[in-house]
Short mmCIF file of the C-alpha atoms (twelve columns), coordinates in Angstrom:
data_MODEL
# 
_entry.id   MODEL 
# 
loop_
_atom_site.group_PDB 
_atom_site.id 
_atom_site.type_symbol 
_atom_site.label_atom_id 
_atom_site.label_alt_id 
_atom_site.label_comp_id 
_atom_site.label_asym_id 
_atom_site.label_seq_id 
_atom_site.Cartn_x 
_atom_site.Cartn_y 
_atom_site.Cartn_z 
_atom_site.pdbx_PDB_model_num 
ATOM 1   C CA . MET A 1   284.861 117.872 142.167 1 
ATOM 2   C CA . PRO A 2   286.260 116.127 145.178 1 
ATOM 3   C CA . GLY A 3   283.926 116.091 148.123 1 
ATOM 4   C CA . ARG A 4   280.763 115.680 146.067 1 
ATOM 5   C CA . GLY A 5   280.007 112.447 147.827 1 
ATOM 6   C CA . GLY A 6   276.587 111.040 148.286 1 
ATOM 7   C CA . ARG A 7   274.654 108.658 150.451 1 
ATOM 8   C CA . ASN A 8   272.259 105.915 149.493 1 
ATOM 9   C CA . CYS A 9   268.810 105.441 151.015 1 
ATOM 10  C CA . ARG A 10  270.354 103.616 153.996 1 
ATOM 11  C CA . GLY A 11  272.804 106.426 154.684 1 
ATOM 12  C CA . HIS A 12  275.866 104.568 153.403 1 
ATOM 13  C CA . ARG A 13  278.477 106.641 151.586 1 
ATOM 14  C CA . ILE A 14  278.529 106.233 147.800 1 
ATOM 15  C CA . PRO A 15  282.078 106.214 146.447 1 
ATOM 16  C CA . GLY A 16  282.867 108.308 143.426 1 
ATOM 17  C CA . GLY A 17  285.551 108.901 140.873 1 
ATOM 18  C CA . ASN A 18  287.960 111.808 140.688 1 
ATOM 19  C CA . LEU A 19  285.856 114.609 139.274 1 
ATOM 20  C CA . GLY A 20  288.538 117.281 139.374 1 
ATOM 21  C CA . GLY A 21  288.789 119.381 136.242 1 
ATOM 22  C CA . VAL A 22  285.683 118.007 134.545 1 
ATOM 23  C CA . GLY A 23  284.742 121.406 133.139 1 
ATOM 24  C CA . SER A 24  287.821 121.397 130.925 1 
ATOM 25  C CA . ALA A 25  288.116 117.641 130.497 1 
ATOM 26  C CA . ALA A 26  288.621 116.166 127.062 1 
ATOM 27  C CA . VAL A 27  286.542 113.100 127.978 1 
ATOM 28  C CA . ILE A 28  282.789 113.284 128.503 1 
ATOM 29  C CA . LEU A 29  279.818 110.928 128.542 1 
ATOM 30  C CA . LEU A 30  276.649 111.648 126.553 1 
ATOM 31  C CA . ASP A 31  273.255 110.512 127.733 1 
ATOM 32  C CA . THR A 32  271.044 108.858 125.127 1 
ATOM 33  C CA . SER A 33  268.954 111.942 124.317 1 
ATOM 34  C CA . VAL A 34  272.070 114.044 123.777 1 
ATOM 35  C CA . LEU A 35  273.524 111.320 121.544 1 
ATOM 36  C CA . VAL A 36  270.380 111.365 119.390 1 
ATOM 37  C CA . TRP A 37  270.314 115.169 119.235 1 
ATOM 38  C CA . LEU A 38  273.992 115.268 118.302 1 
ATOM 39  C CA . VAL A 39  273.326 113.093 115.257 1 
ATOM 40  C CA . VAL A 40  269.764 114.067 114.292 1 
ATOM 41  C CA . GLU A 41  269.111 117.582 115.649 1 
ATOM 42  C CA . PRO A 42  272.306 119.277 116.899 1 
ATOM 43  C CA . GLY A 43  270.383 122.543 117.258 1 
ATOM 44  C CA . HIS A 44  268.763 121.091 120.399 1 
ATOM 45  C CA . LEU A 45  272.119 121.118 122.211 1 
ATOM 46  C CA . SER A 46  272.918 123.977 124.569 1 
ATOM 47  C CA . ARG A 47  275.968 126.119 123.847 1 
ATOM 48  C CA . ALA A 48  277.834 124.577 126.779 1 
ATOM 49  C CA . ALA A 49  276.970 121.047 125.628 1 
ATOM 50  C CA . ALA A 50  277.992 121.738 122.021 1 
ATOM 51  C CA . SER A 51  281.259 123.318 123.177 1 
ATOM 52  C CA . ALA A 52  282.095 120.394 125.493 1 
ATOM 53  C CA . ILE A 53  281.342 117.944 122.680 1 
ATOM 54  C CA . ARG A 54  283.618 119.827 120.261 1 
ATOM 55  C CA . ARG A 55  286.472 119.793 122.813 1 
ATOM 56  C CA . ALA A 56  286.001 116.093 123.531 1 
ATOM 57  C CA . ARG A 57  285.854 115.195 119.837 1 
ATOM 58  C CA . ARG A 58  289.304 116.707 119.274 1 
ATOM 59  C CA . SER A 59  290.774 114.051 121.567 1 
ATOM 60  C CA . ASP A 60  288.409 111.171 120.731 1 
ATOM 61  C CA . GLY A 61  286.910 111.685 124.175 1 
ATOM 62  C CA . LEU A 62  283.200 111.199 123.470 1 
ATOM 63  C CA . GLY A 63  281.641 108.230 125.195 1 
ATOM 64  C CA . ILE A 64  278.278 106.661 125.905 1 
ATOM 65  C CA . ALA A 65  277.255 104.102 128.492 1 
ATOM 66  C CA . ALA A 66  276.558 100.642 127.082 1 
ATOM 67  C CA . ILE A 67  272.913 100.885 128.165 1 
ATOM 68  C CA . SER A 68  272.479 103.685 125.595 1 
ATOM 69  C CA . LEU A 69  272.865 101.066 122.849 1 
ATOM 70  C CA . TRP A 70  269.734 99.340  124.112 1 
ATOM 71  C CA . GLU A 71  267.873 102.641 124.497 1 
ATOM 72  C CA . LEU A 72  268.785 103.527 120.910 1 
ATOM 73  C CA . ALA A 73  267.616 100.146 119.623 1 
ATOM 74  C CA . MET A 74  264.306 100.638 121.446 1 
ATOM 75  C CA . LEU A 75  263.842 104.079 119.863 1 
ATOM 76  C CA . PHE A 76  264.316 102.513 116.428 1 
ATOM 77  C CA . ALA A 77  262.148 99.476  117.236 1 
ATOM 78  C CA . ARG A 78  259.265 101.665 118.444 1 
ATOM 79  C CA . GLY A 79  259.484 103.948 115.425 1 
ATOM 80  C CA . ARG A 80  260.573 107.012 117.416 1 
ATOM 81  C CA . LEU A 81  263.678 107.165 115.216 1 
ATOM 82  C CA . ARG A 82  263.714 106.230 111.547 1 
ATOM 83  C CA . ALA A 83  265.668 103.010 111.044 1 
ATOM 84  C CA . TYR A 84  268.085 102.517 108.167 1 
ATOM 85  C CA . GLY A 85  268.314 98.816  107.400 1 
ATOM 86  C CA . THR A 86  268.294 96.496  110.393 1 
ATOM 87  C CA . LEU A 87  268.169 97.660  114.002 1 
ATOM 88  C CA . ASP A 88  271.813 96.654  114.313 1 
ATOM 89  C CA . ASP A 89  272.743 98.727  111.247 1 
ATOM 90  C CA . SER A 90  270.779 101.709 112.551 1 
ATOM 91  C CA . VAL A 91  272.434 101.643 115.977 1 
ATOM 92  C CA . ARG A 92  275.887 101.285 114.387 1 
ATOM 93  C CA . LEU A 93  275.191 104.224 112.086 1 
ATOM 94  C CA . VAL A 94  274.350 106.509 115.024 1 
ATOM 95  C CA . ILE A 95  277.451 105.409 116.961 1 
ATOM 96  C CA . GLU A 96  279.710 105.902 113.950 1 
ATOM 97  C CA . SER A 97  278.120 109.236 113.010 1 
ATOM 98  C CA . ALA A 98  278.551 110.559 116.545 1 
ATOM 99  C CA . GLY A 99  282.096 109.216 116.868 1 
ATOM 100 C CA . VAL A 100 281.553 107.844 120.359 1 
ATOM 101 C CA . SER A 101 283.159 105.000 122.247 1 
ATOM 102 C CA . VAL A 102 280.975 102.632 124.259 1 
ATOM 103 C CA . ARG A 103 281.756 102.340 127.972 1 
ATOM 104 C CA . ALA A 104 281.163 98.881  129.405 1 
ATOM 105 C CA . ILE A 105 278.858 98.197  132.325 1 
ATOM 106 C CA . THR A 106 281.137 96.899  135.079 1 
ATOM 107 C CA . PRO A 107 280.401 95.424  138.514 1 
ATOM 108 C CA . GLU A 108 281.517 98.750  140.047 1 
ATOM 109 C CA . ILE A 109 279.070 100.674 137.870 1 
ATOM 110 C CA . THR A 110 276.154 98.372  138.705 1 
ATOM 111 C CA . ALA A 111 276.934 98.685  142.424 1 
ATOM 112 C CA . LEU A 112 277.086 102.480 142.193 1 
ATOM 113 C CA . ALA A 113 273.793 102.608 140.289 1 
ATOM 114 C CA . ALA A 114 272.127 100.403 142.905 1 
ATOM 115 C CA . GLN A 115 273.380 102.664 145.715 1 
ATOM 116 C CA . PHE A 116 272.138 105.960 144.274 1 
ATOM 117 C CA . PRO A 117 269.622 107.532 146.678 1 
ATOM 118 C CA . GLU A 118 265.874 107.561 146.137 1 
ATOM 119 C CA . ASP A 119 265.886 111.163 144.897 1 
ATOM 120 C CA . TYR A 120 268.037 110.217 141.894 1 
ATOM 121 C CA . PRO A 121 265.915 109.233 138.863 1 
ATOM 122 C CA . ARG A 122 264.700 105.660 139.296 1 
ATOM 123 C CA . ASP A 123 264.963 104.717 135.619 1 
ATOM 124 C CA . PRO A 124 267.601 101.951 135.420 1 
ATOM 125 C CA . ALA A 125 269.150 103.417 132.264 1 
ATOM 126 C CA . ASP A 126 269.503 106.860 133.892 1 
ATOM 127 C CA . ARG A 127 271.115 105.250 136.923 1 
ATOM 128 C CA . LEU A 128 273.574 103.222 134.836 1 
ATOM 129 C CA . ILE A 129 274.490 106.252 132.726 1 
ATOM 130 C CA . GLY A 130 275.026 108.394 135.835 1 
ATOM 131 C CA . ALA A 131 277.000 105.651 137.553 1 
ATOM 132 C CA . THR A 132 279.207 105.257 134.470 1 
ATOM 133 C CA . ALA A 133 280.076 108.961 134.535 1 
ATOM 134 C CA . ARG A 134 280.695 108.876 138.292 1 
ATOM 135 C CA . ALA A 135 282.816 105.715 138.204 1 
ATOM 136 C CA . GLU A 136 284.973 107.121 135.412 1 
ATOM 137 C CA . GLY A 137 285.180 110.576 136.983 1 
ATOM 138 C CA . ILE A 138 283.931 112.300 133.845 1 
ATOM 139 C CA . GLY A 139 281.218 114.828 133.095 1 
ATOM 140 C CA . LEU A 140 277.816 113.772 131.817 1 
ATOM 141 C CA . VAL A 141 276.171 115.839 129.088 1 
ATOM 142 C CA . THR A 142 272.450 115.702 129.841 1 
ATOM 143 C CA . HIS A 143 269.360 117.846 129.473 1 
ATOM 144 C CA . ASP A 144 267.586 115.922 132.271 1 
ATOM 145 C CA . GLU A 145 266.920 118.419 135.057 1 
ATOM 146 C CA . ARG A 146 266.584 115.720 137.739 1 
ATOM 147 C CA . ILE A 147 270.051 114.391 136.960 1 
ATOM 148 C CA . ARG A 148 271.501 117.898 136.707 1 
ATOM 149 C CA . ARG A 149 270.222 118.679 140.233 1 
ATOM 150 C CA . SER A 150 271.987 115.646 141.703 1 
ATOM 151 C CA . PRO A 151 275.277 116.221 143.518 1 
ATOM 152 C CA . LEU A 152 276.359 112.687 142.579 1 
ATOM 153 C CA . VAL A 153 277.258 113.398 138.959 1 
ATOM 154 C CA . LYS A 154 279.040 116.370 137.403 1 
ATOM 155 C CA . THR A 155 276.829 117.444 134.523 1 
ATOM 156 C CA . ILE A 156 277.200 119.691 131.523 1 
ATOM 157 C CA . TRP A 157 274.318 121.462 129.848 1 
# 
């Protein structure tokens, strides 16, 4: 949505992507929890999230931020998800099962994440995921209420 600009903690404007038409977009970004639920427990997804994922899948429009690969590996390494083979194999299996593309972390994305205001979640992974969605002008499927309250990122849940 144009005009959903934001300001960082110093009051500087945070640039954003073109968010027009995100509600019907065929490209969306999944946060790490949604990615896991999609593969392991799809019943945890809201109706709106499941519908957006189905639409995006039809056009190969499902993506994740690169930082989600690390978060996934940590879930396997800490035993929060059951690993199948090596950590590498387990992460690949989730990515392939979900049918997602991995969005690179770019200098623009790191700058956006660093400029998010103090009221945005401080977790670096949350900031990089949100900045990826904002930089690409695509919706973010997330259950995280703090992110959903932010005007910086168009969310779907």
